Amino acid sequence: MTDKPTEKKTAKNGFQLHGLSRVSVSNVNKFREAPDAWACHYLGGAKFSVGWAAIQGFAVEAGVEYGVFNGVETKECVERTIDQLKTRGTLLKNYPEEIEKRLPIVTRMVENALEQLMPLGRPEQPAAGDRQHSVGIDIRFADGDNGKIPLIGYLDFWYPQHNLVVDLKTTSKAPSKWSLSHGIQAAVYQRAVQSMTGEKPSVKFLYCLTRQKDPWLWLEMEDPDYYLASFKRTVKQMEALLRLSSDSRDIIQALPHNPDSFYWFGDEEISAQFYG
């Protein structure tokens, strides 16, 4: 009697150990900037609160999307933005004061964004039911079939007629150059669209600002190699950390906790839950 051949088992990588089936640019950027908040969120299941800045950004994006995809008047887009801001901010602190403060800000941002985007024509409409186009590539962190993980990203505005991708940013400060996080996002999206279409697109970020002079800023990704290398290095580090233990609590407790990071603002209870 002969022995049955044993099946060759492939050791799980760090992502598989913790049930993480994919990554995103924001996911990886958060790991690099605030690994404690990242671990509590993605490994510990913590539900972090959403603040006024995030709601303001969503509201502006909703109004601008409505305008560029449907070709409607700016006034309607501003009204849509204000409605989103008021509805989503209902349960947050200082509601009356924040609404009063942010109404002129979102109005100006929407007006500035539409002034820049409308001349480009209408972008490609996302699939029915979707707000954005999804794109994906595999990120390799090690050799072999088990050494890569899918990345999913979402494009704000894709103009195939111009071979152009535009991402809208609603920060109040004007950057003088690409930040690492935004540079990575632009470079990864460029590579993802290139893998999908076979052509390397131009990727531009439109920063809608509230200053009177030059109320917008365009940045164009020209040399993505540095940002792609940085992104891949962080994914490798993420997987190496996750591989150290299959127990999420071990990972969370091993990371330094920085309660002064903006990621923890308003979430002191989560901080106390995981770090005492």
Coordinates of C-alpha atoms in Angstrom, one line a residue:
M1 CA 0.0 0.0 0.0
T2 CA 1.4 3.4 -1.0
D3 CA 0.9 6.6 1.0
K4 CA -1.3 9.2 -0.4
P5 CA 0.6 12.2 -1.7
T6 CA 0.4 15.1 0.8
E7 CA -1.0 18.3 -0.5
K8 CA 1.5 21.2 -0.4
K9 CA 0.2 23.9 1.8
T10 CA 1.0 27.5 1.2
A11 CA 1.6 29.5 4.4
K12 CA -0.8 32.4 4.8
N13 CA 0.5 35.8 4.2
G14 CA -0.1 38.6 6.8
F15 CA -3.2 39.9 5.1
Q16 CA -4.8 36.4 4.9
L17 CA -4.0 35.8 8.6
H18 CA -6.3 38.7 9.5
G19 CA -8.9 38.3 6.8
L20 CA -7.9 41.3 4.8
S21 CA -8.7 40.6 1.2
R22 CA -7.7 43.9 -0.4
V23 CA -6.2 47.3 0.3
S24 CA -6.9 50.9 -0.9
V25 CA -4.7 54.0 -1.1
S26 CA -6.5 55.5 1.9
N27 CA -6.1 52.3 3.9
V28 CA -2.3 52.2 3.3
N29 CA -1.8 55.9 3.8
K30 CA -3.6 55.6 7.2
F31 CA -1.3 52.7 8.2
R32 CA 1.7 54.9 7.4
E33 CA 0.4 58.0 9.1
A34 CA -1.4 56.5 12.2
P35 CA -0.7 52.8 12.5
D36 CA -2.5 52.7 15.9
A37 CA -5.7 54.1 14.4
W38 CA -5.4 51.9 11.4
A39 CA -5.0 48.7 13.5
C40 CA -8.0 49.6 15.8
H41 CA -10.1 50.2 12.8
Y42 CA -9.2 47.4 10.4
L43 CA -8.2 44.7 13.0
G44 CA -10.2 45.7 16.0
G45 CA -13.4 46.7 14.3
A46 CA -13.5 50.2 15.9
K47 CA -16.0 52.6 14.3
F48 CA -14.4 56.0 14.3
S49 CA -16.6 59.1 14.2
V50 CA -17.0 61.3 11.2
G51 CA -16.3 65.0 11.8
W52 CA -17.4 68.2 10.2
A53 CA -14.4 68.4 7.8
A54 CA -15.3 65.0 6.2
I55 CA -19.0 65.9 5.9
Q56 CA -18.1 69.3 4.3
G57 CA -15.9 67.4 1.8
F58 CA -18.6 65.0 1.0
A59 CA -21.2 67.7 0.6
V60 CA -19.0 69.7 -1.8
E61 CA -18.2 66.6 -3.9
A62 CA -21.9 65.8 -4.1
G63 CA -22.7 69.2 -5.5
V64 CA -19.9 69.2 -8.0
E65 CA -20.7 65.7 -9.2
Y66 CA -24.3 66.7 -9.7
G67 CA -23.1 69.6 -11.9
V68 CA -20.5 68.0 -14.1
F69 CA -22.4 64.8 -14.7
N70 CA -25.7 66.5 -15.4
G71 CA -24.7 69.9 -16.8
V72 CA -27.0 71.8 -14.4
E73 CA -26.7 75.4 -13.2
T74 CA -24.3 76.2 -10.4
K75 CA -27.1 77.5 -8.2
E76 CA -28.7 74.0 -8.2
C77 CA -25.3 72.4 -7.3
V78 CA -24.8 74.8 -4.4
E79 CA -28.3 74.0 -3.1
R80 CA -27.6 70.3 -3.3
T81 CA -24.4 70.8 -1.4
I82 CA -26.0 72.8 1.4
D83 CA -28.8 70.2 1.7
Q84 CA -26.1 67.4 2.1
L85 CA -24.2 69.5 4.6
K86 CA -27.3 70.1 6.8
T87 CA -28.6 66.6 6.6
R88 CA -25.4 64.8 7.3
G89 CA -24.3 67.2 10.1
T90 CA -27.6 67.0 12.1
L91 CA -26.2 64.8 14.9
L92 CA -22.8 66.4 15.2
K93 CA -21.8 68.9 17.9
N94 CA -22.2 72.7 17.5
Y95 CA -24.6 72.2 14.6
P96 CA -25.9 75.8 14.3
E97 CA -22.5 77.4 14.6
E98 CA -20.8 75.0 12.2
I99 CA -23.5 75.3 9.5
E100 CA -23.3 79.1 9.7
K101 CA -19.5 79.0 9.4
R102 CA -19.4 76.4 6.6
L103 CA -22.2 77.7 4.3
P104 CA -20.1 80.4 2.6
I105 CA -17.1 78.0 2.4
V106 CA -18.9 75.2 0.6
T107 CA -20.7 77.7 -1.7
R108 CA -17.3 79.1 -2.8
M109 CA -15.8 75.7 -3.2
V110 CA -18.6 74.4 -5.5
E111 CA -18.5 77.6 -7.6
N112 CA -14.7 77.4 -8.0
A113 CA -14.7 73.7 -8.9
L114 CA -17.4 74.0 -11.5
E115 CA -15.7 77.0 -13.0
Q116 CA -12.7 74.8 -13.6
L117 CA -14.4 71.5 -14.5
M118 CA -17.3 72.6 -16.8
P119 CA -15.0 73.6 -19.7
L120 CA -13.7 70.0 -19.8
G121 CA -17.1 68.7 -20.9
R122 CA -18.9 65.8 -19.3
P123 CA -16.8 63.0 -17.7
E124 CA -17.6 59.3 -18.3
Q125 CA -20.7 58.4 -16.4
P126 CA -20.1 55.7 -13.8
A127 CA -22.1 52.5 -13.9
A128 CA -25.7 52.7 -12.8
G129 CA -25.9 53.0 -9.1
D130 CA -22.3 54.0 -8.6
R131 CA -21.0 57.4 -7.7
Q132 CA -17.5 56.8 -9.1
H133 CA -15.5 54.5 -11.4
S134 CA -13.8 51.7 -9.7
V135 CA -10.3 50.7 -10.8
G136 CA -8.0 48.0 -9.5
I137 CA -4.5 46.5 -9.7
D138 CA -2.6 43.9 -7.9
I139 CA 0.1 45.1 -5.4
R140 CA 3.0 42.7 -5.1
F141 CA 4.8 42.6 -1.7
A142 CA 6.6 39.2 -2.1
D143 CA 7.5 36.7 -4.8
G144 CA 5.1 33.9 -5.7
D145 CA 1.4 33.5 -6.2
N146 CA 0.7 34.3 -2.5
G147 CA 2.7 37.5 -2.6
K148 CA 0.2 40.0 -4.0
I149 CA -3.0 41.7 -2.9
P150 CA -5.7 43.5 -4.9
L151 CA -6.1 47.2 -4.6
I152 CA -9.4 48.9 -5.3
G153 CA -9.6 52.6 -6.0
Y154 CA -12.3 55.1 -7.1
L155 CA -12.0 57.9 -9.6
D156 CA -13.8 61.2 -9.1
F157 CA -13.9 62.2 -12.7
W158 CA -12.6 60.3 -15.7
Y159 CA -12.4 62.0 -19.1
P160 CA -11.5 59.3 -21.7
Q161 CA -11.8 62.0 -24.5
H162 CA -8.9 63.8 -22.9
N163 CA -7.2 60.8 -21.4
L164 CA -7.5 62.6 -18.1
V165 CA -8.3 61.7 -14.5
V166 CA -9.3 64.5 -12.2
D167 CA -9.5 64.2 -8.4
L168 CA -11.3 66.9 -6.4
K169 CA -9.8 68.0 -3.1
T170 CA -11.6 70.3 -0.7
T171 CA -8.7 71.2 1.7
S172 CA -8.7 74.8 2.8
K173 CA -4.9 75.0 2.5
A174 CA -3.0 75.3 -0.8
P175 CA -0.2 72.8 -1.1
S176 CA 3.0 74.0 -2.7
K177 CA 3.8 70.5 -4.1
W178 CA 2.5 67.0 -3.9
S179 CA 2.1 65.6 -0.4
L180 CA 3.2 62.0 0.0
S181 CA -0.4 60.8 0.5
H182 CA -1.8 62.7 -2.5
G183 CA 1.2 61.8 -4.7
I184 CA 0.7 58.2 -4.0
Q185 CA -3.0 58.4 -4.8
A186 CA -2.3 60.1 -8.1
A187 CA 0.4 57.7 -9.1
V188 CA -1.6 54.6 -8.2
Y189 CA -4.6 55.8 -10.0
Q190 CA -2.5 56.6 -13.1
R191 CA -1.1 53.1 -13.1
A192 CA -4.5 51.5 -12.5
V193 CA -6.1 53.4 -15.4
Q194 CA -3.1 52.6 -17.7
S195 CA -3.5 48.9 -16.9
M196 CA -7.2 49.1 -17.8
T197 CA -7.0 51.2 -21.0
G198 CA -3.4 50.5 -22.2
E199 CA -2.7 54.3 -22.2
K200 CA -1.0 56.3 -19.5
P201 CA -3.4 59.0 -18.5
S202 CA -2.8 62.5 -17.2
V203 CA -3.8 62.7 -13.6
K204 CA -4.6 66.1 -12.1
F205 CA -5.8 67.1 -8.6
L206 CA -8.0 70.2 -8.4
Y207 CA -7.8 71.9 -5.0
C208 CA -10.8 74.1 -4.3
L209 CA -9.7 76.8 -1.9
T210 CA -11.5 79.7 -0.2
R211 CA -8.9 82.4 -0.7
Q212 CA -9.9 85.4 -2.8
K213 CA -6.8 85.3 -5.0
D214 CA -6.2 82.1 -7.0
P215 CA -9.1 80.3 -5.4
W216 CA -8.1 77.0 -7.0
L217 CA -4.9 75.0 -7.6
W218 CA -4.1 72.3 -10.1
L219 CA -1.3 69.7 -9.5
E220 CA -0.4 67.2 -12.3
M221 CA 1.3 63.9 -11.7
E222 CA 4.4 63.7 -14.0
D223 CA 6.9 61.3 -12.3
P224 CA 5.0 58.6 -10.4
D225 CA 8.0 56.3 -9.7
Y226 CA 8.9 57.7 -6.3
Y227 CA 5.3 57.6 -5.1
L228 CA 4.7 54.1 -6.4
A229 CA 7.9 52.8 -4.7
S230 CA 6.9 54.4 -1.4
F231 CA 3.4 52.9 -1.6
K232 CA 4.8 49.4 -2.4
R233 CA 7.2 49.7 0.5
T234 CA 4.4 50.5 2.9
V235 CA 2.3 47.6 1.7
K236 CA 5.3 45.3 2.4
Q237 CA 5.7 46.7 5.9
M238 CA 2.0 46.3 6.5
E239 CA 2.1 42.6 5.5
A240 CA 5.3 42.0 7.5
L241 CA 3.6 43.4 10.7
L242 CA 0.5 41.4 10.2
R243 CA 2.5 38.2 9.7
L244 CA 4.0 38.5 13.2
S245 CA 0.8 37.2 14.9
S246 CA -2.6 35.9 13.9
D247 CA -4.0 37.6 17.0
S248 CA -5.2 41.1 16.2
R249 CA -4.8 42.1 19.8
D250 CA -1.1 41.4 19.7
I251 CA -0.7 43.7 16.7
I252 CA -2.7 46.5 18.3
Q253 CA -0.9 46.4 21.6
A254 CA 2.5 46.3 19.9
L255 CA 1.9 49.7 18.1
P256 CA 2.7 53.0 19.7
H257 CA -0.4 55.0 20.5
N258 CA -0.5 58.7 19.7
P259 CA -3.7 60.2 21.2
D260 CA -2.7 63.6 19.9
S261 CA -3.2 62.6 16.2
F262 CA -6.3 64.1 14.6
Y263 CA -7.4 60.5 13.8
W264 CA -8.4 60.2 17.5
F265 CA -10.2 63.6 17.9
G266 CA -13.5 62.9 19.4
D267 CA -12.9 59.2 19.8
E268 CA -11.4 59.1 23.3
E269 CA -13.6 56.2 24.2
I270 CA -12.1 54.0 21.5
S271 CA -8.6 55.1 22.7
A272 CA -9.5 54.0 26.2
Q273 CA -11.0 50.7 25.0
F274 CA -7.8 49.6 23.2
Y275 CA -5.1 51.4 25.1
G276 CA -6.5 52.0 28.6

